[in-house]
Amino acid sequence: MKIGLIAGGGQFPILFSKKAIEKGYEVFAAGFNSETDLLLSDFVEEFQWFYLGQITKLIRYFKQQGISHAVMIGSIKKTNIFKDIRPDFKALAFIAKTTRTHDNSILTSFADLLLKEGIEILPSTFLLPELICPKGCWTKRKPNKAEQKDISEGWILAKEIGKLDIGQCLVISNGTVLAIEAIEGTDAAIKRGGLLSHQKGCIVIKRCKPSQDLRFDLPSSGCQTIITMHEAGATTLVLEAGKSITFDREDMISLADQYHISILGYTDEDIR
Amino acid sequence: MKIGLIAGGGQFPILFSKKAIEKGYEVFAAGFNSETDLLLSDFVEEFQWFYLGQITKLIRYFKQQGISHAVMIGSIKKTNIFKDIRPDFKALAFIAKTTRTHDNSILTSFADLLLKEGIEILPSTFLLPELICPKGCWTKRKPNKAEQKDISEGWILAKEIGKLDIGQCLVISNGTVLAIEAIEGTDAAIKRGGLLSHQKGCIVIKRCKPSQDLRFDLPSSGCQTIITMHEAGATTLVLEAGKSITFDREDMISLADQYHISILGYTDEDIR
């Protein structure tokens, strides 16, 4: 079986390829300059570089290989969308049709465009369901009553922000929202929120957008999130159970335990 | 006539006092450590220092002076609320009753509390209506078509953010929200957005929250806003006509003209 891999940055594309090979797939990867880890080429059948925006070239590559199914995995730094894009005619026509470039819907539209060309996009977790966040408290330390109040409030606010399709992460402390993520990234938002909390502790909530197309990368966290939180003095991480993923979950939990950080897999049912 | 002035930082309390004296008022000011400009004491009948949270002391001060009307003017750095507060018993009872410390409604509740003690809070602009932003384009340069598209979209998004009572300012470029202000302040949000736009230009929108109590400081801008925007490569400033204020408007406009920045006084009717 052949499968296409449209690969952004981070370790997820490599994780995926390893698992795909295990399951007997031949992986044909498309990587992006300044995004994709070059190491990925060691784990795939074939690898080709692209610039963001080279849609025609991408479709031709997959068609030539006889690819009918693909995944889109790994991050594209949203900040790079502004500086390292080389849109071809198909991309320009595509951009002209979409109103907001930061939309989650841009990915859905892109997947629809590929489908018209005979390439179906599968959910990023279809080979790695174990990455999906489970419900409950993962750590030794559970949030205290004051933290629980912030969690309940921040959870609702983060959904409202998510509805606007702007960012995923919110930092809250004592009823005050300290930082909201736009395109600067989760780590930068956590650092900013931590600084504004004057090390008095704060809650980090990272939610899936309500409109999130579950085929594409779900919000992800890992050890770096916990390290950044520790440095920022953040005490609790709340993730969306079932709709977000973590890498190296065991290491992440043991780091969190070491720093007395709580991690929670949360759903709307958990609001008190 | 006597009037109380609960004075935060910035030039607005001094502007107010000068105008009040002109109009024949005797101004009794309450200032806050690390917020209020010490210069204010030169322009008022009497001046007394307070810490944030000393509500009982504040009420006693005004009552002793026979004050029945007061204004709350000038900024309190939201970041200071976390480090320089000395709540007395009345303040603790007050805090216990409010759920979110960053709420606009905290000011409304505070004004209600003062009213029960016989001190009515008047709108901050009642002596200086000329500070209120007029409608229309104030500058030589008008926004182009692409900017107008971002303005229309950002204007609506900023209102949604405002409904959540988190921040007032949003930075947008080519349909992508680059930064949303929480408690870091407008200048920090403009700088962050500008950096993320890679100097390709961006729009700054600063709106009044839909729930804003018009008695208290409306969103304000001034020359510093234009200087920060210029440094950040931002091209257009959109303010809410009728519901926000500017200081030194003439200087602000001539700076904006010099930097080819557009300034617009906008209302919901202007959305295209």
CSV table of N, CA and C in Angstrom, one decimal, chain B residues 10-152:
chain,number,residue,atom,x,y,z
B,10,GLY,N,-1.1,58.2,33.8
B,10,GLY,CA,-1.2,58.9,32.5
B,10,GLY,C,-1.6,60.3,32.7
B,11,GLN,N,-1.8,61.0,31.6
B,11,GLN,CA,-2.0,62.5,31.6
B,11,GLN,C,-3.5,62.9,31.8
B,12,PHE,N,-4.4,61.9,31.7
B,12,PHE,CA,-5.8,62.2,31.7
B,12,PHE,C,-6.2,62.9,33.0
B,13,PRO,N,-5.8,62.4,34.2
B,13,PRO,CA,-6.2,63.0,35.5
B,13,PRO,C,-5.7,64.5,35.5
B,14,ILE,N,-4.5,64.8,35.0
B,14,ILE,CA,-4.1,66.2,35.0
B,14,ILE,C,-4.9,67.0,34.1
B,15,LEU,N,-5.2,66.5,32.9
B,15,LEU,CA,-6.0,67.2,31.9
B,15,LEU,C,-7.4,67.5,32.5
B,16,PHE,N,-7.9,66.5,33.2
B,16,PHE,CA,-9.2,66.7,33.9
B,16,PHE,C,-9.2,67.8,34.9
B,17,SER,N,-8.1,67.7,35.8
B,17,SER,CA,-8.0,68.7,36.9
B,17,SER,C,-7.9,70.1,36.4
B,18,LYS,N,-7.1,70.3,35.3
B,18,LYS,CA,-7.0,71.6,34.8
B,18,LYS,C,-8.3,72.2,34.3
B,19,LYS,N,-9.0,71.3,33.6
B,19,LYS,CA,-10.3,71.7,33.1
B,19,LYS,C,-11.3,72.0,34.2
B,20,ALA,N,-11.3,71.1,35.2
B,20,ALA,CA,-12.2,71.2,36.4
B,20,ALA,C,-12.0,72.6,37.1
B,21,ILE,N,-10.7,72.9,37.3
B,21,ILE,CA,-10.4,74.2,37.9
B,21,ILE,C,-10.9,75.4,37.1
B,22,GLU,N,-10.7,75.3,35.8
B,22,GLU,CA,-11.2,76.3,34.9
B,22,GLU,C,-12.7,76.5,35.1
B,23,LYS,N,-13.4,75.4,35.3
B,23,LYS,CA,-14.9,75.4,35.4
B,23,LYS,C,-15.3,75.7,36.8
B,24,GLY,N,-14.3,76.0,37.7
B,24,GLY,CA,-14.7,76.4,39.0
B,24,GLY,C,-14.9,75.3,40.1
B,25,TYR,N,-14.4,74.1,39.7
B,25,TYR,CA,-14.4,73.0,40.7
B,25,TYR,C,-13.2,73.0,41.6
B,26,GLU,N,-13.4,72.5,42.8
B,26,GLU,CA,-12.3,72.2,43.7
B,26,GLU,C,-12.1,70.7,43.6
B,27,VAL,N,-10.9,70.2,43.2
B,27,VAL,CA,-10.6,68.8,43.0
B,27,VAL,C,-9.9,68.2,44.2
B,28,PHE,N,-10.5,67.1,44.7
B,28,PHE,CA,-9.9,66.3,45.8
B,28,PHE,C,-9.5,65.0,45.2
B,29,ALA,N,-8.2,64.7,45.1
B,29,ALA,CA,-7.7,63.6,44.4
B,29,ALA,C,-7.2,62.5,45.3
B,30,ALA,N,-7.5,61.2,44.8
B,30,ALA,CA,-6.9,60.0,45.4
B,30,ALA,C,-6.0,59.4,44.4
B,31,GLY,N,-4.7,59.3,44.7
B,31,GLY,CA,-3.7,58.7,43.8
B,31,GLY,C,-3.2,57.4,44.3
B,32,PHE,N,-2.7,56.6,43.4
B,32,PHE,CA,-2.2,55.3,43.7
B,32,PHE,C,-0.7,55.1,43.5
B,33,ASN,N,-0.1,54.5,44.5
B,33,ASN,CA,1.4,54.3,44.4
B,33,ASN,C,1.7,53.6,43.1
B,34,SER,N,2.7,54.0,42.4
B,34,SER,CA,3.3,53.4,41.2
B,34,SER,C,2.3,53.5,40.0
B,35,GLU,N,1.3,54.3,40.2
B,35,GLU,CA,0.4,54.6,39.1
B,35,GLU,C,0.2,56.0,38.7
B,36,THR,N,-0.1,56.8,39.7
B,36,THR,CA,-0.5,58.2,39.5
B,36,THR,C,0.7,59.1,39.4
B,37,ASP,N,0.6,60.0,38.4
B,37,ASP,CA,1.7,61.0,38.2
B,37,ASP,C,1.7,62.0,39.4
B,38,LEU,N,2.9,62.1,40.1
B,38,LEU,CA,3.0,62.9,41.3
B,38,LEU,C,2.7,64.4,40.9
B,39,LEU,N,2.9,64.7,39.7
B,39,LEU,CA,2.6,66.1,39.2
B,39,LEU,C,1.2,66.5,39.4
B,40,LEU,N,0.3,65.5,39.5
B,40,LEU,CA,-1.1,65.8,39.7
B,40,LEU,C,-1.4,66.6,40.9
B,41,SER,N,-0.6,66.4,41.9
B,41,SER,CA,-0.8,67.1,43.2
B,41,SER,C,-0.7,68.6,43.0
B,42,ASP,N,0.0,69.1,42.0
B,42,ASP,CA,0.1,70.5,41.7
B,42,ASP,C,-1.2,71.1,41.2
B,43,PHE,N,-2.0,70.3,40.7
B,43,PHE,CA,-3.2,70.8,40.0
B,43,PHE,C,-4.5,70.6,40.8
B,44,VAL,N,-4.4,70.1,42.0
B,44,VAL,CA,-5.6,69.8,42.8
B,44,VAL,C,-5.6,70.5,44.1
B,45,GLU,N,-6.8,70.6,44.7
B,45,GLU,CA,-7.0,71.3,46.0
B,45,GLU,C,-6.3,70.4,47.0
B,46,GLU,N,-6.5,69.1,47.0
B,46,GLU,CA,-5.9,68.2,47.9
B,46,GLU,C,-5.6,66.9,47.3
B,47,PHE,N,-4.5,66.3,47.7
B,47,PHE,CA,-4.1,65.0,47.1
B,47,PHE,C,-3.7,64.0,48.2
B,48,GLN,N,-4.2,62.8,48.1
B,48,GLN,CA,-3.8,61.8,49.1
B,48,GLN,C,-3.4,60.5,48.4
B,49,TRP,N,-2.4,59.8,48.9
B,49,TRP,CA,-1.9,58.5,48.3
B,49,TRP,C,-2.7,57.4,48.9
B,50,PHE,N,-3.0,56.4,48.0
B,50,PHE,CA,-3.6,55.1,48.5
B,50,PHE,C,-2.9,53.9,47.8
B,51,TYR,N,-3.1,52.8,48.4
B,51,TYR,CA,-2.8,51.5,47.7
B,51,TYR,C,-4.0,51.0,47.1
B,52,LEU,N,-3.9,50.3,46.0
B,52,LEU,CA,-5.0,49.6,45.4
B,52,LEU,C,-5.7,48.7,46.5
B,53,GLY,N,-7.0,48.8,46.6
B,53,GLY,CA,-7.6,48.0,47.6
B,53,GLY,C,-8.0,48.7,48.9
B,54,GLN,N,-7.6,49.9,49.1
B,54,GLN,CA,-7.9,50.6,50.3
B,54,GLN,C,-9.2,51.3,50.2
B,55,ILE,N,-10.3,50.6,50.1
B,55,ILE,CA,-11.6,51.1,49.8
B,55,ILE,C,-12.1,52.0,50.9
B,56,THR,N,-12.0,51.4,52.1
B,56,THR,CA,-12.6,52.1,53.3
B,56,THR,C,-11.9,53.5,53.5
B,57,LYS,N,-10.6,53.5,53.3
B,57,LYS,CA,-9.8,54.7,53.5
B,57,LYS,C,-10.2,55.7,52.4
B,58,LEU,N,-10.5,55.2,51.2
B,58,LEU,CA,-10.9,56.1,50.1
B,58,LEU,C,-12.3,56.8,50.4
B,59,ILE,N,-13.2,55.9,50.9
B,59,ILE,CA,-14.6,56.4,51.1
B,59,ILE,C,-14.5,57.4,52.3
B,60,ARG,N,-13.7,57.1,53.3
B,60,ARG,CA,-13.6,58.0,54.4
B,60,ARG,C,-13.0,59.4,54.0
B,61,TYR,N,-12.0,59.4,53.1
B,61,TYR,CA,-11.4,60.6,52.6
B,61,TYR,C,-12.4,61.5,51.9
B,62,PHE,N,-13.2,60.8,51.0
B,62,PHE,CA,-14.1,61.6,50.3
B,62,PHE,C,-15.2,62.1,51.2
B,63,LYS,N,-15.7,61.3,52.1
B,63,LYS,CA,-16.8,61.7,53.0
B,63,LYS,C,-16.3,62.9,53.9
B,64,GLN,N,-15.1,62.8,54.4
B,64,GLN,CA,-14.6,63.9,55.2
B,64,GLN,C,-14.5,65.2,54.5
B,65,GLN,N,-14.3,65.1,53.1
B,65,GLN,CA,-14.3,66.4,52.3
B,65,GLN,C,-15.6,66.8,51.8
B,66,GLY,N,-16.7,66.0,52.2
B,66,GLY,CA,-18.0,66.3,51.7
B,66,GLY,C,-18.2,66.1,50.2
B,67,ILE,N,-17.5,65.2,49.7
B,67,ILE,CA,-17.6,64.9,48.2
B,67,ILE,C,-18.8,64.0,47.9
B,68,SER,N,-19.7,64.5,47.0
B,68,SER,CA,-20.8,63.6,46.6
B,68,SER,C,-20.7,63.2,45.1
B,69,HIS,N,-19.8,63.8,44.4
B,69,HIS,CA,-19.6,63.4,43.0
B,69,HIS,C,-18.1,63.2,42.8
B,70,ALA,N,-17.8,62.1,42.0
B,70,ALA,CA,-16.4,61.9,41.7
B,70,ALA,C,-16.2,61.3,40.3
B,71,VAL,N,-15.0,61.3,39.8
B,71,VAL,CA,-14.7,60.6,38.5
B,71,VAL,C,-13.6,59.6,38.8
B,72,MET,N,-13.6,58.6,38.0
B,72,MET,CA,-12.4,57.6,38.0
B,72,MET,C,-11.7,57.8,36.7
B,73,ILE,N,-10.5,58.3,36.7
B,73,ILE,CA,-9.8,58.7,35.5
B,73,ILE,C,-8.4,58.2,35.5
B,74,GLY,N,-7.9,57.7,34.4
B,74,GLY,CA,-6.5,57.3,34.3
B,74,GLY,C,-6.4,55.8,34.4
B,75,SER,N,-5.3,55.3,33.9
B,75,SER,CA,-5.1,53.8,33.8
B,75,SER,C,-4.5,53.3,35.1
B,76,ILE,N,-5.0,52.1,35.4
B,76,ILE,CA,-4.3,51.2,36.4
B,76,ILE,C,-3.7,50.1,35.7
B,77,LYS,N,-2.3,50.0,35.7
B,77,LYS,CA,-1.7,48.9,35.0
B,77,LYS,C,-2.3,47.6,35.5
B,78,LYS,N,-2.9,46.8,34.6
B,78,LYS,CA,-3.5,45.6,35.0
B,78,LYS,C,-2.5,44.7,35.6
B,79,THR,N,-1.3,44.8,35.1
B,79,THR,CA,-0.2,43.9,35.6
B,79,THR,C,0.1,44.2,37.1
B,80,ASN,N,-0.2,45.5,37.5
B,80,ASN,CA,0.1,45.8,38.9
B,80,ASN,C,-1.0,45.3,39.9
B,81,ILE,N,-2.2,45.0,39.3
B,81,ILE,CA,-3.2,44.4,40.2
B,81,ILE,C,-2.7,43.2,40.9
B,82,PHE,N,-1.7,42.5,40.3
B,82,PHE,CA,-1.2,41.3,40.8
B,82,PHE,C,-0.1,41.5,41.8
B,83,LYS,N,0.5,42.6,41.9
B,83,LYS,CA,1.6,42.7,42.8
B,83,LYS,C,1.5,43.9,43.8
B,84,ASP,N,0.6,44.8,43.6
B,84,ASP,CA,0.7,46.0,44.4
B,84,ASP,C,-0.7,46.3,45.0
B,85,ILE,N,-1.3,45.3,45.5
B,85,ILE,CA,-2.7,45.5,46.0
B,85,ILE,C,-2.7,45.3,47.6
B,86,ARG,N,-3.3,46.1,48.3
B,86,ARG,CA,-3.5,45.9,49.8
B,86,ARG,C,-4.9,46.0,50.2
B,87,PRO,N,-5.7,44.9,49.9
B,87,PRO,CA,-7.1,45.0,50.1
B,87,PRO,C,-7.5,45.1,51.5
B,88,ASP,N,-8.4,46.0,51.9
B,88,ASP,CA,-8.9,46.1,53.2
B,88,ASP,C,-10.1,45.2,53.3
B,89,PHE,N,-10.8,45.2,54.5
B,89,PHE,CA,-11.9,44.3,54.7
B,89,PHE,C,-13.0,44.6,53.6
B,90,LYS,N,-13.3,45.8,53.4
B,90,LYS,CA,-14.4,46.1,52.4
B,90,LYS,C,-13.9,45.6,51.0
B,91,ALA,N,-12.7,45.8,50.7
B,91,ALA,CA,-12.2,45.3,49.4
B,91,ALA,C,-12.2,43.8,49.3
B,92,LEU,N,-11.9,43.1,50.4
B,92,LEU,CA,-11.9,41.7,50.4
B,92,LEU,C,-13.3,41.1,50.2
B,93,ALA,N,-14.3,41.8,50.9
B,93,ALA,CA,-15.7,41.4,50.7
B,93,ALA,C,-16.1,41.6,49.3
B,94,PHE,N,-15.6,42.7,48.7
B,94,PHE,CA,-15.9,43.1,47.3
B,94,PHE,C,-15.4,42.1,46.4
B,95,ILE,N,-14.1,41.7,46.6
B,95,ILE,CA,-13.4,40.8,45.7
B,95,ILE,C,-14.1,39.4,45.8
B,96,ALA,N,-14.5,39.0,47.0
B,96,ALA,CA,-15.2,37.7,47.2
B,96,ALA,C,-16.5,37.6,46.4
B,97,LYS,N,-17.1,38.8,46.2
B,97,LYS,CA,-18.4,38.8,45.5
B,97,LYS,C,-18.2,38.8,43.9
B,98,THR,N,-17.0,39.3,43.5
B,98,THR,CA,-16.9,39.3,42.0
B,98,THR,C,-16.1,38.1,41.5
B,99,THR,N,-16.5,37.6,40.4
B,99,THR,CA,-15.9,36.3,39.9
B,99,THR,C,-14.6,36.6,39.1
B,100,ARG,N,-14.6,37.6,38.4
B,100,ARG,CA,-13.4,37.9,37.5
B,100,ARG,C,-12.8,39.2,37.8
B,101,THR,N,-11.5,39.2,38.1
B,101,THR,CA,-10.9,40.4,38.6
B,101,THR,C,-10.6,41.4,37.4
B,102,HIS,N,-10.7,40.8,36.2
B,102,HIS,CA,-10.3,41.7,35.0
B,102,HIS,C,-11.6,42.2,34.4
B,103,ASP,N,-12.7,41.9,34.9
B,103,ASP,CA,-14.0,42.3,34.4
B,103,ASP,C,-14.1,43.8,34.3
B,104,ASN,N,-14.7,44.3,33.3
B,104,ASN,CA,-15.1,45.6,33.2
B,104,ASN,C,-16.2,45.8,34.3
B,105,SER,N,-16.9,44.8,34.6
B,105,SER,CA,-18.0,44.9,35.6
B,105,SER,C,-17.5,45.1,37.0
B,106,ILE,N,-16.2,44.9,37.3
B,106,ILE,CA,-15.6,45.2,38.6
B,106,ILE,C,-15.7,46.7,38.8
B,107,LEU,N,-15.5,47.5,37.8
B,107,LEU,CA,-15.6,48.9,38.0
B,107,LEU,C,-17.1,49.4,38.2
B,108,THR,N,-18.0,48.7,37.5
B,108,THR,CA,-19.4,49.0,37.7
B,108,THR,C,-19.8,48.7,39.1
B,109,SER,N,-19.4,47.5,39.6
B,109,SER,CA,-19.7,47.1,41.0
B,109,SER,C,-19.1,48.1,42.0
B,110,PHE,N,-17.9,48.5,41.7
B,110,PHE,CA,-17.2,49.4,42.6
B,110,PHE,C,-17.9,50.8,42.6
B,111,ALA,N,-18.4,51.2,41.4
B,111,ALA,CA,-19.2,52.5,41.4
B,111,ALA,C,-20.5,52.3,42.2
B,112,ASP,N,-21.1,51.2,42.1
B,112,ASP,CA,-22.3,50.9,42.8
B,112,ASP,C,-22.0,51.0,44.3
B,113,LEU,N,-20.9,50.4,44.7
B,113,LEU,CA,-20.5,50.4,46.1
B,113,LEU,C,-20.3,51.8,46.6
B,114,LEU,N,-19.7,52.6,45.8
B,114,LEU,CA,-19.5,54.0,46.2
B,114,LEU,C,-20.8,54.8,46.3
B,115,LEU,N,-21.7,54.5,45.4
B,115,LEU,CA,-23.0,55.1,45.3
B,115,LEU,C,-23.8,54.9,46.6
B,116,LYS,N,-23.7,53.6,47.1
B,116,LYS,CA,-24.3,53.3,48.4
B,116,LYS,C,-23.8,54.1,49.5
B,117,GLU,N,-22.5,54.6,49.4
B,117,GLU,CA,-21.9,55.4,50.4
B,117,GLU,C,-22.2,56.9,50.1
B,118,GLY,N,-23.0,57.2,49.1
B,118,GLY,CA,-23.3,58.6,48.8
B,118,GLY,C,-22.4,59.3,47.8
B,119,ILE,N,-21.6,58.5,47.1
B,119,ILE,CA,-20.6,59.1,46.2
B,119,ILE,C,-20.9,58.6,44.8
B,120,GLU,N,-21.4,59.6,43.9
B,120,GLU,CA,-21.8,59.2,42.6
B,120,GLU,C,-20.6,59.3,41.6
B,121,ILE,N,-20.4,58.3,40.8
B,121,ILE,CA,-19.3,58.4,39.8
B,121,ILE,C,-19.9,59.0,38.5
B,122,LEU,N,-19.3,60.0,38.0
B,122,LEU,CA,-19.7,60.7,36.8
B,122,LEU,C,-18.8,60.2,35.6
B,123,PRO,N,-19.3,60.3,34.4
B,123,PRO,CA,-18.5,59.8,33.2
B,123,PRO,C,-17.2,60.6,33.1
B,124,SER,N,-16.2,59.9,32.8
B,124,SER,CA,-14.8,60.5,32.8
B,124,SER,C,-14.7,61.6,31.8
B,125,THR,N,-15.6,61.6,30.8
B,125,THR,CA,-15.4,62.7,29.7
B,125,THR,C,-16.4,63.9,30.0
B,126,PHE,N,-17.1,63.9,31.1
B,126,PHE,CA,-18.1,64.9,31.3
B,126,PHE,C,-17.6,66.3,31.2
B,127,LEU,N,-16.4,66.6,31.5
B,127,LEU,CA,-15.8,67.9,31.3
B,127,LEU,C,-15.0,68.1,30.1
B,128,LEU,N,-14.7,66.9,29.4
B,128,LEU,CA,-13.8,67.0,28.2
B,128,LEU,C,-14.4,66.2,27.1
B,129,PRO,N,-15.6,66.5,26.6
B,129,PRO,CA,-16.2,65.8,25.5
B,129,PRO,C,-15.4,65.8,24.3
B,130,GLU,N,-14.5,66.8,24.1
B,130,GLU,CA,-13.7,67.0,22.9
B,130,GLU,C,-12.7,65.8,22.7
B,131,LEU,N,-12.5,65.1,23.8
B,131,LEU,CA,-11.6,63.9,23.7
B,131,LEU,C,-12.2,62.8,22.9
B,132,ILE,N,-13.5,62.7,22.9
B,132,ILE,CA,-14.2,61.6,22.2
B,132,ILE,C,-13.9,61.5,20.7
B,133,CYS,N,-13.6,60.3,20.2
B,133,CYS,CA,-13.2,60.2,18.8
B,133,CYS,C,-14.3,60.5,17.9
B,134,PRO,N,-14.1,61.3,16.9
B,134,PRO,CA,-15.1,61.6,15.8
B,134,PRO,C,-15.1,60.5,14.8
B,135,LYS,N,-16.1,60.4,14.0
B,135,LYS,CA,-16.2,59.4,12.9
B,135,LYS,C,-15.4,59.9,11.7
B,136,GLY,N,-15.0,58.9,10.8
B,136,GLY,CA,-14.4,59.3,9.6
B,136,GLY,C,-12.9,59.0,9.5
B,137,CYS,N,-12.3,59.4,8.4
B,137,CYS,CA,-10.9,59.2,8.2
B,137,CYS,C,-10.2,60.5,8.6
B,138,TRP,N,-9.3,60.5,9.6
B,138,TRP,CA,-8.7,61.7,10.1
B,138,TRP,C,-7.4,62.1,9.4
B,139,THR,N,-6.9,61.2,8.6
B,139,THR,CA,-5.5,61.4,8.0
B,139,THR,C,-5.6,61.6,6.5
B,140,LYS,N,-4.4,62.1,6.0
B,140,LYS,CA,-4.4,62.3,4.5
B,140,LYS,C,-4.5,61.0,3.8
B,141,ARG,N,-3.8,59.9,4.3
B,141,ARG,CA,-3.9,58.6,3.6
B,141,ARG,C,-5.1,57.9,4.1
B,142,LYS,N,-5.9,57.4,3.1
B,142,LYS,CA,-7.1,56.5,3.5
B,142,LYS,C,-6.7,55.1,3.3
B,143,PRO,N,-7.3,54.1,4.0
B,143,PRO,CA,-6.9,52.7,3.8
B,143,PRO,C,-7.2,52.3,2.3
B,144,ASN,N,-6.4,51.4,1.8
B,144,ASN,CA,-6.6,50.9,0.5
B,144,ASN,C,-7.6,49.7,0.6
B,145,LYS,N,-7.9,49.1,-0.6
B,145,LYS,CA,-9.0,48.0,-0.6
B,145,LYS,C,-8.6,46.8,0.3
B,146,ALA,N,-7.3,46.4,0.2
B,146,ALA,CA,-6.9,45.2,1.0
B,146,ALA,C,-7.0,45.6,2.5
B,147,GLU,N,-6.6,46.8,2.9
B,147,GLU,CA,-6.7,47.2,4.3
B,147,GLU,C,-8.2,47.2,4.7
B,148,GLN,N,-9.0,47.7,3.8
B,148,GLN,CA,-10.4,47.9,4.1
B,148,GLN,C,-11.0,46.5,4.4
B,149,LYS,N,-10.6,45.5,3.7
B,149,LYS,CA,-11.1,44.1,3.9
B,149,LYS,C,-10.7,43.6,5.3
B,150,ASP,N,-9.4,43.9,5.7
B,150,ASP,CA,-9.0,43.5,7.0
B,150,ASP,C,-9.7,44.3,8.1
B,151,ILE,N,-10.0,45.5,7.8
B,151,ILE,CA,-10.7,46.4,8.8
B,151,ILE,C,-12.0,45.8,9.1
B,152,SER,N,-12.8,45.5,8.0
B,152,SER,CA,-14.1,45.0,8.2
B,152,SER,C,-14.1,43.7,9.0
